[in-house]
Coordinates of N, CA and C in Angstrom, one line a residue:
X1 N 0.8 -1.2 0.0 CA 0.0 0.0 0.0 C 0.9 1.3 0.0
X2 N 1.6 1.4 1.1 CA 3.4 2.5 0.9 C 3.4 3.1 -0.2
X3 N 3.9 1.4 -1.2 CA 4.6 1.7 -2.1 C 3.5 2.0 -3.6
X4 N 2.0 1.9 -3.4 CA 1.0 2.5 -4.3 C 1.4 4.1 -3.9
X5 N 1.3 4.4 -3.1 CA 1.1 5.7 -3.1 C 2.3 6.4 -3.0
X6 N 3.5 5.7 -2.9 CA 4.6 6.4 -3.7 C 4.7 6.6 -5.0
X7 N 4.2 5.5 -6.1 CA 4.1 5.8 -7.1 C 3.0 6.4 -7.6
X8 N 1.7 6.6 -7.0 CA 1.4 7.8 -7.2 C 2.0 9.3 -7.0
X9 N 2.3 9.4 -6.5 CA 3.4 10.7 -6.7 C 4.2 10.8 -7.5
X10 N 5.1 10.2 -7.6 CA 5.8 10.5 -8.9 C 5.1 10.4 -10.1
X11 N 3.8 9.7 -10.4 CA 3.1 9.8 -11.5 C 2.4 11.7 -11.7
X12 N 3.0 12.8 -12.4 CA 2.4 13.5 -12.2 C 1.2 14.2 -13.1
X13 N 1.0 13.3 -13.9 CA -0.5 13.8 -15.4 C -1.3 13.2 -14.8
X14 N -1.6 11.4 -14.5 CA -2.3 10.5 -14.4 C -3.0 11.4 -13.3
X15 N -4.7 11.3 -13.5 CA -5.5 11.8 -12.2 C -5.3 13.2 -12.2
X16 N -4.6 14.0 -13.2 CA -4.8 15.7 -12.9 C -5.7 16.3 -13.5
X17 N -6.4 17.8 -13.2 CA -7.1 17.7 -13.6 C -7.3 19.1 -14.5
X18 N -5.7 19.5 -14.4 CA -5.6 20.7 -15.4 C -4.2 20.1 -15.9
X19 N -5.1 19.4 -17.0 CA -4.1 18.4 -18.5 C -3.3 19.6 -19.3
X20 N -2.2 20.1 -19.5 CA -1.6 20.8 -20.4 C -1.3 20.1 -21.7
X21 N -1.5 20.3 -23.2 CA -1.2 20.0 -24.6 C -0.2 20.7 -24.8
X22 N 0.9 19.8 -24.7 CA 1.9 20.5 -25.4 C 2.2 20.3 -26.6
X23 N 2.3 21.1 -27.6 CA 2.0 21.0 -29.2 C 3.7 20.9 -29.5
X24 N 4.9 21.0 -28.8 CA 6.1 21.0 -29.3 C 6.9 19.4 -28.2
X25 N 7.4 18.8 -29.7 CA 8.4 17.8 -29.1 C 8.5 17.9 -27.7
X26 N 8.0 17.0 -26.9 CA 8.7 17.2 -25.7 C 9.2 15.9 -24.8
X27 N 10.1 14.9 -24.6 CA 10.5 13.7 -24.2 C 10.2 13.6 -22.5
X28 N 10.5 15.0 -22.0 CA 10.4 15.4 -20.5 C 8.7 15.1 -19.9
X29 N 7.9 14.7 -21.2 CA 6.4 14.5 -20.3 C 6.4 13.2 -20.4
X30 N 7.0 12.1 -20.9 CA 6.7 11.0 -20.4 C 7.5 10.7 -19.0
X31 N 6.7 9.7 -18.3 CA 6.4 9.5 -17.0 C 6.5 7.7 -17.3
X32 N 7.5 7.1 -15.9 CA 7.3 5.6 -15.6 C 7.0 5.3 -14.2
X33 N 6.7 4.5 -13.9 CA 6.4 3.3 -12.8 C 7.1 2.3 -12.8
X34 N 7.0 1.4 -11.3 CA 7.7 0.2 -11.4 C 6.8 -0.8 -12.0
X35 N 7.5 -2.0 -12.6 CA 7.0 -3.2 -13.1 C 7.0 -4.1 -12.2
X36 N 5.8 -4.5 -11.3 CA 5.6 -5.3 -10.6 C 5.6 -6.9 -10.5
X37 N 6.2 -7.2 -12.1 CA 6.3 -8.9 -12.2 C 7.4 -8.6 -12.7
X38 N 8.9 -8.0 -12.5 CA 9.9 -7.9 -13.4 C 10.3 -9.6 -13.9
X39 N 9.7 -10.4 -13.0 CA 10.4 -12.0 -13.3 C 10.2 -12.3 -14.5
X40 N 8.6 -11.7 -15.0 CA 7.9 -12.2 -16.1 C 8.4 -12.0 -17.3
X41 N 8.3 -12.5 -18.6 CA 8.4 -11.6 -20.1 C 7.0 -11.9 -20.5
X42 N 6.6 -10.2 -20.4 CA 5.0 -10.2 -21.2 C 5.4 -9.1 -22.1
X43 N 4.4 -8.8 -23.2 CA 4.7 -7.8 -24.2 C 3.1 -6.7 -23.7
X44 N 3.6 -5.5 -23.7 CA 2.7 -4.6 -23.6 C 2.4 -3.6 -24.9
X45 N 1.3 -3.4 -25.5 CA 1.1 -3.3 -26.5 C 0.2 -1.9 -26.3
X46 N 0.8 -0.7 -26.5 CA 0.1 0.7 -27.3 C -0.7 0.4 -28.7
X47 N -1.9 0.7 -28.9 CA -2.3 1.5 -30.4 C -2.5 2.8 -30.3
X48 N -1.7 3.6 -31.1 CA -2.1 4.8 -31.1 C -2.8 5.5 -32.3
X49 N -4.1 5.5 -32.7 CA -4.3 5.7 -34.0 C -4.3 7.5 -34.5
X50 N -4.2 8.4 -33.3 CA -4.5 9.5 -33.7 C -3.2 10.6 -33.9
X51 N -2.1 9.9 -34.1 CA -0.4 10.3 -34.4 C -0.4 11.8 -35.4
X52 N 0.0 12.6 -34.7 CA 0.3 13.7 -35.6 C 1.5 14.3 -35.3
X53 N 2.0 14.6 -36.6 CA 3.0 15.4 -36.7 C 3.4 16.4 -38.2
X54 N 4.1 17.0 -38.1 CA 4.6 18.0 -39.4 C 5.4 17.3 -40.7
X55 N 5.4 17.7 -41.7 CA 6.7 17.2 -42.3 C 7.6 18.6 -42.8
X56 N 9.0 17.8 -42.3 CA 9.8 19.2 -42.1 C 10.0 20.3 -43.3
X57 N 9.6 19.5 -44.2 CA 9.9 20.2 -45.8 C 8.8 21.1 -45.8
X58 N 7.7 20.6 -46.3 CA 6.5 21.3 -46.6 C 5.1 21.9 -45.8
X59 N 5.6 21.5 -44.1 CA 4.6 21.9 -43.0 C 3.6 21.1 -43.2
X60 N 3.0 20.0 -44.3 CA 1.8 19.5 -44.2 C 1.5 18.5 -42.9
X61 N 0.5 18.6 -42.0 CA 0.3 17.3 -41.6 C 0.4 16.1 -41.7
X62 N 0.8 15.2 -41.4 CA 1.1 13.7 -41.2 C 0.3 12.4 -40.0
X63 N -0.4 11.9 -40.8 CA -1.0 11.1 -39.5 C -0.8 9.7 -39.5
X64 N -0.5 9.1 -38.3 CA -0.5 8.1 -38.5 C -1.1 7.1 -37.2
X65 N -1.0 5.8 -37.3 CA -1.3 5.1 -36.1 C 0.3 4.5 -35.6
X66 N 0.2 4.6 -34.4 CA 1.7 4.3 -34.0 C 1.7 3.1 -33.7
X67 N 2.1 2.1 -33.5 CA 1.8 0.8 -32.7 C 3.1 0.7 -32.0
X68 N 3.7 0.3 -30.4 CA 4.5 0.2 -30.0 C 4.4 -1.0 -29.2
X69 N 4.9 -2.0 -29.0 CA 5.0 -3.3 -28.0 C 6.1 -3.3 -27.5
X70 N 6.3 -3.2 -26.3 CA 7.6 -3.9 -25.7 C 7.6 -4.8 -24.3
X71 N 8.6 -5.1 -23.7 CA 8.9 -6.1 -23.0 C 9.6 -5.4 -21.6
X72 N 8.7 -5.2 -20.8 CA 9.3 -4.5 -19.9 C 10.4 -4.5 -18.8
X73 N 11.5 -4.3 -18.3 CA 12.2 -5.2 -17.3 C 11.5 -4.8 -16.0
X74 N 12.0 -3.1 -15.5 CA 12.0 -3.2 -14.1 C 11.0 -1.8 -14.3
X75 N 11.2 -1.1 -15.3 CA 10.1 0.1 -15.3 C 9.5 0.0 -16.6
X76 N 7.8 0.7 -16.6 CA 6.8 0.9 -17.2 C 6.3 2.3 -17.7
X77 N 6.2 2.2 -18.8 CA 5.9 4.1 -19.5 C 4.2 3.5 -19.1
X78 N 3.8 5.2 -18.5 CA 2.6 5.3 -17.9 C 2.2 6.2 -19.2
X79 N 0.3 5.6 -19.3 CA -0.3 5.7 -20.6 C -0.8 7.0 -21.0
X80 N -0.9 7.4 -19.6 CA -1.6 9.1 -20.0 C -0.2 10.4 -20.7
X81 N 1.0 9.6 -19.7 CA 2.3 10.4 -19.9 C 2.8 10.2 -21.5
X82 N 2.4 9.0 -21.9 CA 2.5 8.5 -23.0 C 1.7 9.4 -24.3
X83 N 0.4 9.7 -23.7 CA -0.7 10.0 -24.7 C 0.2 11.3 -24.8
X84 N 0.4 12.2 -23.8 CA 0.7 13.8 -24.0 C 2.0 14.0 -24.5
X85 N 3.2 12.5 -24.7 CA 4.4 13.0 -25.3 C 3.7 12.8 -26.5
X86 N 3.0 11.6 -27.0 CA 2.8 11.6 -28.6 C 2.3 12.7 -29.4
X87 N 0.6 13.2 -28.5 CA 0.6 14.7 -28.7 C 1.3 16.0 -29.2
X88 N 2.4 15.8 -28.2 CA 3.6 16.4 -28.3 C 4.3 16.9 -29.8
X89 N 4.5 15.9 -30.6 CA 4.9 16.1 -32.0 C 3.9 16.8 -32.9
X90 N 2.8 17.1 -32.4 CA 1.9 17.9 -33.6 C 2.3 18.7 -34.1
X91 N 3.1 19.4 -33.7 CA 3.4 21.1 -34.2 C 5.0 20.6 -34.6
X92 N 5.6 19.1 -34.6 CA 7.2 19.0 -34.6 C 7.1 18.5 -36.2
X93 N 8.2 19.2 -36.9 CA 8.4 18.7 -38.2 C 9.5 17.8 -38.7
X94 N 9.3 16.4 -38.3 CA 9.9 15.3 -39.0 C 9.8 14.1 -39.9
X95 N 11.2 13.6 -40.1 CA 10.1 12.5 -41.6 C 9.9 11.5 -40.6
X96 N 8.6 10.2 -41.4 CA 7.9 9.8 -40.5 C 8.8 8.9 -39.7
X97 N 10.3 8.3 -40.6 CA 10.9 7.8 -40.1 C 11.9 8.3 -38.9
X98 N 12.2 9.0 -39.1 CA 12.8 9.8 -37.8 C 11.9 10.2 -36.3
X99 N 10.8 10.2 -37.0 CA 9.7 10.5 -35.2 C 9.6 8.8 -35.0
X100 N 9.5 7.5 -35.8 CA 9.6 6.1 -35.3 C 10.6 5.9 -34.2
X101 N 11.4 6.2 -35.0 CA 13.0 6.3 -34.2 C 13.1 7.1 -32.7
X102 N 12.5 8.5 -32.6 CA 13.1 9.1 -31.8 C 11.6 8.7 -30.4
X103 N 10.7 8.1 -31.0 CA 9.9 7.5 -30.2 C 10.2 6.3 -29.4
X104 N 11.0 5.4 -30.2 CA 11.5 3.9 -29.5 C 12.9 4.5 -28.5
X105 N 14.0 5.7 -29.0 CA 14.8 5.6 -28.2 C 14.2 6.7 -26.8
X106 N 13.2 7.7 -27.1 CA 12.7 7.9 -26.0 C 12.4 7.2 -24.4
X107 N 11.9 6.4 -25.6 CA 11.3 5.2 -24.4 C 12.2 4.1 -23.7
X108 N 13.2 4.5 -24.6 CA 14.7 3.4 -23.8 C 15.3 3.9 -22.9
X109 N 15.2 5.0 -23.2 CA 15.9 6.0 -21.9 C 15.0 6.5 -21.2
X110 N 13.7 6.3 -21.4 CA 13.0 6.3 -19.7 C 12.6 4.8 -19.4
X111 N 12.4 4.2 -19.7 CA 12.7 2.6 -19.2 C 13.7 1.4 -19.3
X112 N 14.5 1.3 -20.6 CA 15.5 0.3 -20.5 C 14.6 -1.0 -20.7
X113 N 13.6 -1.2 -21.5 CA 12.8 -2.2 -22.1 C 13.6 -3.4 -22.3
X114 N 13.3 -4.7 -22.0 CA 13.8 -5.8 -22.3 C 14.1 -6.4 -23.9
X115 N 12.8 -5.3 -24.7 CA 12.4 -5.2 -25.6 C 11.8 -4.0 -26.4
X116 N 11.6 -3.2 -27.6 CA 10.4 -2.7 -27.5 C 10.3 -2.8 -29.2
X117 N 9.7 -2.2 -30.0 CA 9.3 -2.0 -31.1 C 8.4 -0.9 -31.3
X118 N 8.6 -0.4 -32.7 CA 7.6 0.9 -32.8 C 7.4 0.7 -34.4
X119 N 6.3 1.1 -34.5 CA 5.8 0.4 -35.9 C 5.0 1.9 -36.3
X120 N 4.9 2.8 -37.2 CA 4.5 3.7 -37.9 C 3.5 3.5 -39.1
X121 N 2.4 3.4 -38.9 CA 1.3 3.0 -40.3 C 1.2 4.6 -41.0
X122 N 1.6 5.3 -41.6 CA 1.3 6.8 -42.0 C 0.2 6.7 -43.0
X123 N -0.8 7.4 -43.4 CA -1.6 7.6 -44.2 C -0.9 7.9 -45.7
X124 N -1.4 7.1 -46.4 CA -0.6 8.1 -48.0 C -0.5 9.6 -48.1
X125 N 0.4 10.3 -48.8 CA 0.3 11.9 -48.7 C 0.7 11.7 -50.3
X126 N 0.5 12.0 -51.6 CA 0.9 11.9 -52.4 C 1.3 10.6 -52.9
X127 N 0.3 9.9 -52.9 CA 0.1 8.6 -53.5 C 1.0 7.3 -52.9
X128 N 1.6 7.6 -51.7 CA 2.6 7.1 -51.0 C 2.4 6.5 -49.5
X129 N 2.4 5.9 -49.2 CA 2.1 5.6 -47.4 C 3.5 5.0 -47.0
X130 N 4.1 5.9 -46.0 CA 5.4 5.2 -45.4 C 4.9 4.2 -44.5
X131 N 5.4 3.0 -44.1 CA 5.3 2.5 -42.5 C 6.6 2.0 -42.0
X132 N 7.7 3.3 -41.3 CA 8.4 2.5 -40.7 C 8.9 1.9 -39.4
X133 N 9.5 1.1 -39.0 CA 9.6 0.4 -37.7 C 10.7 0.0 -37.5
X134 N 11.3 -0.1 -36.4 CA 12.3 -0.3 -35.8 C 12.2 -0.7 -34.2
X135 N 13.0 -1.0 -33.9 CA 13.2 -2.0 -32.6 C 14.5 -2.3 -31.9
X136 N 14.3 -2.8 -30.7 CA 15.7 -3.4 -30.1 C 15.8 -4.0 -29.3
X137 N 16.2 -4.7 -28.7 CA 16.6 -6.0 -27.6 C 17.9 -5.3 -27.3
X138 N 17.8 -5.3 -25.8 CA 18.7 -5.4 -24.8 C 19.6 -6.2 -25.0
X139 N 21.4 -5.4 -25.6 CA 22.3 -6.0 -25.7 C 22.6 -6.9 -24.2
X140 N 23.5 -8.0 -25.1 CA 23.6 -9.4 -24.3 C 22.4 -10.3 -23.4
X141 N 21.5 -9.7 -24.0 CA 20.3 -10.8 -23.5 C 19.6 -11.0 -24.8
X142 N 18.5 -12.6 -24.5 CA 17.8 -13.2 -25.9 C 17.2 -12.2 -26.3
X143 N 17.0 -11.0 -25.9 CA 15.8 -10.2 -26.7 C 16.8 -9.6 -27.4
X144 N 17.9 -9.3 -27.6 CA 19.2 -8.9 -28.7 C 19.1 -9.4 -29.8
X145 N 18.7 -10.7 -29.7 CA 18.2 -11.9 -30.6 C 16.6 -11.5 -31.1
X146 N 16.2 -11.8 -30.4 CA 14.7 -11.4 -30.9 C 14.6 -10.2 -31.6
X147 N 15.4 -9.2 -31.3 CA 15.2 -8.0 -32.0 C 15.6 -8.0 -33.7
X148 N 16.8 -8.6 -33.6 CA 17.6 -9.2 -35.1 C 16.3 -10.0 -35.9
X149 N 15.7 -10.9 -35.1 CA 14.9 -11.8 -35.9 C 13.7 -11.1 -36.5
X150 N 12.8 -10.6 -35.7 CA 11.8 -9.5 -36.0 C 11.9 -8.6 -37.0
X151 N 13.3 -8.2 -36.8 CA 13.9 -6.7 -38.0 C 13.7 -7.7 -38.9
X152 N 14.4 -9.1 -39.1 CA 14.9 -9.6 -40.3 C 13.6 -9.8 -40.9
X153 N 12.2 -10.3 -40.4 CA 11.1 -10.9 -40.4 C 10.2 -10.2 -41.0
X154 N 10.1 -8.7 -40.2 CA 9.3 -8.4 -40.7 C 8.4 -7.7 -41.5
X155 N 7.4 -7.7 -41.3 CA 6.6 -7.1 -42.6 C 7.4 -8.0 -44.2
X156 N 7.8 -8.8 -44.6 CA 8.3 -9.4 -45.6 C 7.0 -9.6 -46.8
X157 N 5.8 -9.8 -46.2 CA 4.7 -9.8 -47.3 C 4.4 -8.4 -47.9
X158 N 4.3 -7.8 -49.2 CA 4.0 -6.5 -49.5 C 2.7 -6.2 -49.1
X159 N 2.2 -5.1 -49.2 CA 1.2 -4.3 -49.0 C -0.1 -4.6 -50.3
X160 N -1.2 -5.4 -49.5 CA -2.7 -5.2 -50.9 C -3.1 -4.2 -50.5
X161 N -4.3 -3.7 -51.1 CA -5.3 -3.0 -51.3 C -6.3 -3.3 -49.7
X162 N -6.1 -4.3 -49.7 CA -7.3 -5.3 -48.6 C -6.5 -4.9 -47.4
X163 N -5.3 -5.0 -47.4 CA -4.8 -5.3 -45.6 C -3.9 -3.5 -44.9
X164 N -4.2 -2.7 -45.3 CA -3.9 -1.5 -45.2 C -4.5 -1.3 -43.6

């Protein structure tokens, strides 16, 4: 019980009730907790469908659904802290692959994930739909491995009409 309401405090968006939108990049609003089964390997799974950001060239909006899964060790990115970093990139102008990227190592450096992955679905903008993903396993453990195999694996079937 102590230790619930320690980590309620340090949780500081979750339960507030004057939510700030921050419209510029910001890494400093995500927020973790402890992982209460560190023994375990489970995958925790984000969908984010309402991803927005700029693109640096031309200012147009970019939307996409983000999907992230990872494997938690000893800390957990909390969901609300989560929602207001992604938020966060609305007003930020990057390509889609570079906010993939700077999303999975965010989250490395506030938890140190066993595992994670981050998968970018973008909408077409000019007859085009990017999706990219990237990932990583915690050097010198199997998820090092897992990460190699997934990169190597994935997505390998092209893209129909039907499965978008």
């Amino acid at each position: 019980m102590e230790s619930d309401k320690r980590e309620r405090g340090s949780l500081t968006q979750l339960g507030s009730q004057g939510t700030k939108y921050a419209t510029d990049y910001d890494p400093s609003l995500l927020e973790s907790f402890d992982n209460k089964h560190p023994g375990n390997d489970y995958f925790v799974k984000f969908n984010c469908p309402e991803f927005t950001s700029l693109c640096p060239i031309t200012g147009q909006p970019d939307f996409a659904t983000i999907y992230i899964s990872y494997v938690p060790d000893v800390k957990m990115v909390e969901s609300k802290s989560l929602k207001l970093y992604l938020f966060s990139f609305r007003n930020h102008g990057d390509f889609h692959e570079d906010c993939v990227n700077k999303i999975m190592k965010d989250l490395i450096a506030l938890m140190d994930p066993k595992y994670i992955e981050v998968w970018g679905k973008f909408t077409p903008r000019g007859g085009i739909s990017i999706d990219p993903y990237c990932n990583y396993g915690k050097k010198g453990t199997k998820w090092e491995e897992v990460a190699f195999d997934r990169l190597a694996h994935h997505d390998m079937y092209p893209e129909k009409v039907d499965n978008r």
